[in-house]
Short mmCIF file of C-alpha atoms in Angstrom, two decimals:
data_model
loop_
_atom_site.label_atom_id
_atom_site.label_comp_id
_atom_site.label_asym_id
_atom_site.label_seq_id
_atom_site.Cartn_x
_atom_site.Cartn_y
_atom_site.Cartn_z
CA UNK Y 25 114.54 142.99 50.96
CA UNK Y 26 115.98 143.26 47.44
CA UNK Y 27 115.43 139.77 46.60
CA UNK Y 28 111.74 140.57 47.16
CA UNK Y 29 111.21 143.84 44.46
CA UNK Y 30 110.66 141.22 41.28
CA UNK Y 31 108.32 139.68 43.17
CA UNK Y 32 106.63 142.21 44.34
CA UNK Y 33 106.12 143.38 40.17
CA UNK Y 34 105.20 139.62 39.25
CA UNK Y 35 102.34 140.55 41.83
CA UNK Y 36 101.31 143.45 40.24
CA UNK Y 37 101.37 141.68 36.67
CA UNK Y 38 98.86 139.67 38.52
CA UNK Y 39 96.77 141.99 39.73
CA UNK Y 40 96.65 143.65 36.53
CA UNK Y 41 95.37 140.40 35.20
CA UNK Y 42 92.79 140.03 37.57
CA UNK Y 43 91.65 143.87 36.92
CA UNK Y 44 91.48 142.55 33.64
CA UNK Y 45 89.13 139.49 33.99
CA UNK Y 46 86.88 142.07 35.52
CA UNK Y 47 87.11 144.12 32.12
CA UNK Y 48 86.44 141.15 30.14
CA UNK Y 49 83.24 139.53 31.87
CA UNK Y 50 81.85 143.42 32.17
CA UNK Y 51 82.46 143.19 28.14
CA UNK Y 52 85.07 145.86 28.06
CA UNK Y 53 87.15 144.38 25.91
CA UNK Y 54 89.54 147.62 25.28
CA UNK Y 55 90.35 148.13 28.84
CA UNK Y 56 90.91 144.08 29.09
CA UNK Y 57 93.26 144.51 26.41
CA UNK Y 58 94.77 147.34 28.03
CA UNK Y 59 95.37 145.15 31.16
CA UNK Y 60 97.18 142.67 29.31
CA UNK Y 61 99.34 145.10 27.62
CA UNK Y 62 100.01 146.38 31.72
CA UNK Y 63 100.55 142.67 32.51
CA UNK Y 64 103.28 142.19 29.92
CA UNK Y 65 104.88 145.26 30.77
CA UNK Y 66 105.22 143.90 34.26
CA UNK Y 67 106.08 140.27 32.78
CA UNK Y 68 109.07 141.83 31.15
CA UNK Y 69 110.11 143.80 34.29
CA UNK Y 70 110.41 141.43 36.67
CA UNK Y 71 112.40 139.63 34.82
CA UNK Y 72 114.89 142.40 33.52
CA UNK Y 73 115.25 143.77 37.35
CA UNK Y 74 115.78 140.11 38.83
CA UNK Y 75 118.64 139.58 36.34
CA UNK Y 76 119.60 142.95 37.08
CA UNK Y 77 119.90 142.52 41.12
CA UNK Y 78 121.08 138.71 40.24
CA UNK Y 79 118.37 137.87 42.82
CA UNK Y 80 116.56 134.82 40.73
CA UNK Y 81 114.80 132.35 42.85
CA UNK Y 82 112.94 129.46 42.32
CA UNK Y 83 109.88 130.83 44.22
CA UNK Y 84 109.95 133.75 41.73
CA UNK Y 85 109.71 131.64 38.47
CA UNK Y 86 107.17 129.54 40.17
CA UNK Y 87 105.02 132.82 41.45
CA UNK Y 88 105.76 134.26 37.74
CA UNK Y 89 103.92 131.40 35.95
CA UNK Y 90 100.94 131.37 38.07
CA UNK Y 91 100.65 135.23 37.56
CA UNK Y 92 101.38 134.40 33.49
CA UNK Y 93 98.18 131.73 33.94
CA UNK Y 94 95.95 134.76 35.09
CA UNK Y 95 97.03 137.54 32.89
CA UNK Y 96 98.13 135.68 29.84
CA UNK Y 97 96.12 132.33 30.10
CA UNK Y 98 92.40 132.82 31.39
CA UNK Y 99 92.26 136.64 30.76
CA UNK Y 100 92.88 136.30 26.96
CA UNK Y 101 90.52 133.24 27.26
CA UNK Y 102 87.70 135.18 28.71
CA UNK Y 103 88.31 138.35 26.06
CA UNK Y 104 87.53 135.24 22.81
CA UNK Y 105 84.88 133.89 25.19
CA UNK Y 106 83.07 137.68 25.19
CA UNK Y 107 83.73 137.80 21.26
CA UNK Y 108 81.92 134.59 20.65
CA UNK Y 109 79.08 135.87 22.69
CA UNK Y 110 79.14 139.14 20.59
CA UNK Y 111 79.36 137.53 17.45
CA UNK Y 112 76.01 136.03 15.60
CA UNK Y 113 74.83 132.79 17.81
CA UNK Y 114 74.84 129.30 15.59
CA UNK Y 115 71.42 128.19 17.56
CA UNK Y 116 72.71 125.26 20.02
CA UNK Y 117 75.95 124.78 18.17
CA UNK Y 118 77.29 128.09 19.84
CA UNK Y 119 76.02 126.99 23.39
CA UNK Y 120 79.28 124.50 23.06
CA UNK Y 121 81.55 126.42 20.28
CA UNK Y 122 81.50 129.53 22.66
CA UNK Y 123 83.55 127.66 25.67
CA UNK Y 124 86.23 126.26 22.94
CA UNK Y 125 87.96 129.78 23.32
CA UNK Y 126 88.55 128.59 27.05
CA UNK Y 127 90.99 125.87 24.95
CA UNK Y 128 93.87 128.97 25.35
CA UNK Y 129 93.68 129.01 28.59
CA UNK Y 130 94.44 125.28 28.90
CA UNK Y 131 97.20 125.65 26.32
CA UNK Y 132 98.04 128.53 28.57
CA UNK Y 133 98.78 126.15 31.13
CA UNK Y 134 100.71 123.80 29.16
CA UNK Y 135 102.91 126.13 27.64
CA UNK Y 136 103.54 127.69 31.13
CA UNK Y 137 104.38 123.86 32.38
CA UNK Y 138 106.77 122.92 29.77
CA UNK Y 139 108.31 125.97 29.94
CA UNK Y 140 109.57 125.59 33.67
CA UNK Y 141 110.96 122.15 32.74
CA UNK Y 142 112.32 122.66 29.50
CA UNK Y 143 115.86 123.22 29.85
CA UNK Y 144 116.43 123.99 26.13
CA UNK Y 145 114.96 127.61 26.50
CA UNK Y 146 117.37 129.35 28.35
CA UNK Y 147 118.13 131.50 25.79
CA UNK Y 148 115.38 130.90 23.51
CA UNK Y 149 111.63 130.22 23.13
CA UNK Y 150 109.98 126.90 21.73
CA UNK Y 151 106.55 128.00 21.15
CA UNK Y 152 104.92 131.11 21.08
CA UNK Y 153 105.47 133.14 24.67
CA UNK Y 154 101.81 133.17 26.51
CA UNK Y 155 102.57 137.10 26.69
CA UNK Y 156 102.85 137.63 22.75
CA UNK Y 157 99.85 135.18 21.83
CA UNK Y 158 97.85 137.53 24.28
CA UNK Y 159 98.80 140.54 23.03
CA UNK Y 160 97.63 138.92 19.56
CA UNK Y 161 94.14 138.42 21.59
CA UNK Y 162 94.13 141.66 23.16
CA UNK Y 163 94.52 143.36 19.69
CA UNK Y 164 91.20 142.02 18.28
CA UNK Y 165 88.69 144.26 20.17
CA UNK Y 166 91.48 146.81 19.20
CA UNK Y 167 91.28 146.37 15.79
CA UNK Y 168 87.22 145.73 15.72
CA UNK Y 169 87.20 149.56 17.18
CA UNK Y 170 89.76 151.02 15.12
CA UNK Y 171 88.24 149.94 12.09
CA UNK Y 172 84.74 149.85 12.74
CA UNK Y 173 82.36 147.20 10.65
CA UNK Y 174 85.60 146.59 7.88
CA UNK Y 175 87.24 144.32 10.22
CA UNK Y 176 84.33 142.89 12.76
CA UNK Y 177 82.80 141.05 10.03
CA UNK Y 178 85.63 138.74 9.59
CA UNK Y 179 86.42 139.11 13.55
CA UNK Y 180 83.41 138.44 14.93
CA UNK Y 181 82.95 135.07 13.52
CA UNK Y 182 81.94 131.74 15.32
CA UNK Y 183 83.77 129.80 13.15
CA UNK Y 184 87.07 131.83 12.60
CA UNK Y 185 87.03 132.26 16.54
CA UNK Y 186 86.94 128.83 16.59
CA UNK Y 187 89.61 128.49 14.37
CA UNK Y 188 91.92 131.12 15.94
CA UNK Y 189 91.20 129.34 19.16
CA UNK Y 190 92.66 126.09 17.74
CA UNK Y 191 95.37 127.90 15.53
CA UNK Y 192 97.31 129.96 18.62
CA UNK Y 193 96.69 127.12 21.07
CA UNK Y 194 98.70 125.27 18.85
CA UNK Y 195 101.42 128.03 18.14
CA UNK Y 196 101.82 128.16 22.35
CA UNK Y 197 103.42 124.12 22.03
CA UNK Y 198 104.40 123.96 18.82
CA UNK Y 199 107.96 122.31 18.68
CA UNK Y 200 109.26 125.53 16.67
CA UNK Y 201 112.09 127.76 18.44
CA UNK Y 202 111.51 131.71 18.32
CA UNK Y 203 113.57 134.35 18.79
CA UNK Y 204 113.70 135.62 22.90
CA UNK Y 205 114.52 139.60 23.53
CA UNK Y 206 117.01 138.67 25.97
CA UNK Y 207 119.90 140.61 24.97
CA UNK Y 208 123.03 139.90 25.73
CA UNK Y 209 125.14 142.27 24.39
CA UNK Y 210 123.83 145.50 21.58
CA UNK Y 211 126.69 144.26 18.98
CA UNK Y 212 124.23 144.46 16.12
CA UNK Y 213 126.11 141.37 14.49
CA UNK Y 214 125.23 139.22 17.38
CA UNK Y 215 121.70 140.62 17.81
CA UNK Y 216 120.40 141.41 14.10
CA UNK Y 217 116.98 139.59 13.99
CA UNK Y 218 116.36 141.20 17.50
CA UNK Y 219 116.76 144.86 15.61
CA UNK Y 220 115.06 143.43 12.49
CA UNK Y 221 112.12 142.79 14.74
CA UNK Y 222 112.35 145.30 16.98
CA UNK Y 223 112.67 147.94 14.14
CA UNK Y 224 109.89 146.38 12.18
CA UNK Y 225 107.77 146.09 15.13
CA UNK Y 226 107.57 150.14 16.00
CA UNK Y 227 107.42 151.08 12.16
CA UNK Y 228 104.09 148.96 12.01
CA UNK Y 229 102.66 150.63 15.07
CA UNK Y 230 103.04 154.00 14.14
CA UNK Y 231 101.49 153.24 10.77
CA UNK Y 232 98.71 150.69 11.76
CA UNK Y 233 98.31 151.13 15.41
CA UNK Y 234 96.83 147.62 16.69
CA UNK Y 235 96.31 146.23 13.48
CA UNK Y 236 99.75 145.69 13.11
CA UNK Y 237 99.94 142.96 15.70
CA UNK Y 238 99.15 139.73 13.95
CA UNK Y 239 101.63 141.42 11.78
CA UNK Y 240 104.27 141.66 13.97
CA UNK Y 241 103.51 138.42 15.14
CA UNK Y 242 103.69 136.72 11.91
CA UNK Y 243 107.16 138.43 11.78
CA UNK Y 244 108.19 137.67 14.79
CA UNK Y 245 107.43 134.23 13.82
CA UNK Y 246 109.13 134.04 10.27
CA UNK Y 247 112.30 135.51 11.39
CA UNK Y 248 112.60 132.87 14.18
CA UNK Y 249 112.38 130.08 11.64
CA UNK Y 250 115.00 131.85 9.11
CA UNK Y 251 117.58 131.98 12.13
CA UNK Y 252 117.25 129.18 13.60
CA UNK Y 253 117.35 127.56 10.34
CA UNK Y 254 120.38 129.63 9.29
CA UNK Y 255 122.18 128.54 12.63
CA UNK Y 256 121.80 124.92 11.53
#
């Protein structure tokens, strides 16, 4: 029975995904955002609690990628596909520009792939995680609300939705390694750029609310590459 509880949370990670995709094609975005937040919550439990009842399975990493693909593949997918449609149409160009932001979702995929045969990320990430990239989507409606016509201008774009598109399919396979919050131990020595991040990542919040994401990401991000680069 044990063996069965991270599975059973990998479930609801995917059911919050597919509550989501509802959200998203009903074009609210917030609550789709919301969902994905719920999915990475879950994405992070299952995970913690499996290593915690040392019950890890083969059938549960399997069942957590296909779960990932939902909530953090065609669910951020569909929330850029609802932005294109909101944002001003390019006459026939958009009929084909709007689909690119289905490209995530394929990257989605790939990431997820490589990641379940990739035995150099045990105890670190090459790439950016599919659950932090959709956070990164999931922020944009945020941020559009939150700021009101300031930030939707720039947001809701064709051509920088196109761009972002491209831009964090590629950061999902790029051949970079990033920092994982798997901690092993809290000695602060062994764990600084965790703390750094982790630290950084609240402060933002509380003053920026959801702007602060591609923030934090960008973070995230930059203090990978200094560590990794200082551990050469």
């Amino acid at each position: 029975m044990r063996k069965h509880i991270p599975n059973a949370i990998t479930c609801l990670n995917l059911f919050s995904g597919c509550i989501g995709v509802t959200f998203a094609f009903n074009n609210n975005l917030i609550y789709a955002g919301y969902a994905i937040i719920i999915a990475a919550l879950f994405d992070f439990a299952d995970g913690l609690i499996a290593r915690g009842l040392d019950v890890y399975s083969v059938m549960g990493k399997e069942l957590d990628s296909l779960a990932d693909m939902v909530s953090f593949g065609f669910l951020p997918a569909s929330i850029v596909y609802q932005l294109f449609l909101a944002a001003p149409q390019l006459g026939e160009l958009s009929v084909y520009l709007n689909y690119s932001a289905f490209i995530i979702a394929i990257f989605s995929a790939l990431r997820l792939a490589k990641f379940n045969i990739d035995v150099r990320q045990s105890d670190h990430f090459i790439g950016l995680p599919t659950p932090a990239n959709s956070l990164l989507i999931a922020s944009l409606p945020m941020i559009i609300a939150q700021s009101g016509s300031f930030w939707s201008s720039y947001i809701l774009n064709p051509y920088f939705l196109f761009i972002f598109s491209l831009g964090t399919s590629f950061l999902l396979v790029m051949e970079v390694p990033l920092i994982s919050l798997k901690f092993k131990s809290l000695v602060f020595k062994e764990n600084t750029f965790r703390y750094i991040l982790l630290l950084s990542a609240a402060v933002l919040i509380l003053l920026f609310k959801f702007a602060a994401v591609p923030v934090i990401i960008f973070i995230y991000i930059a203090l990978s590459v200094v560590q990794f680069t200082l551990m050469k």
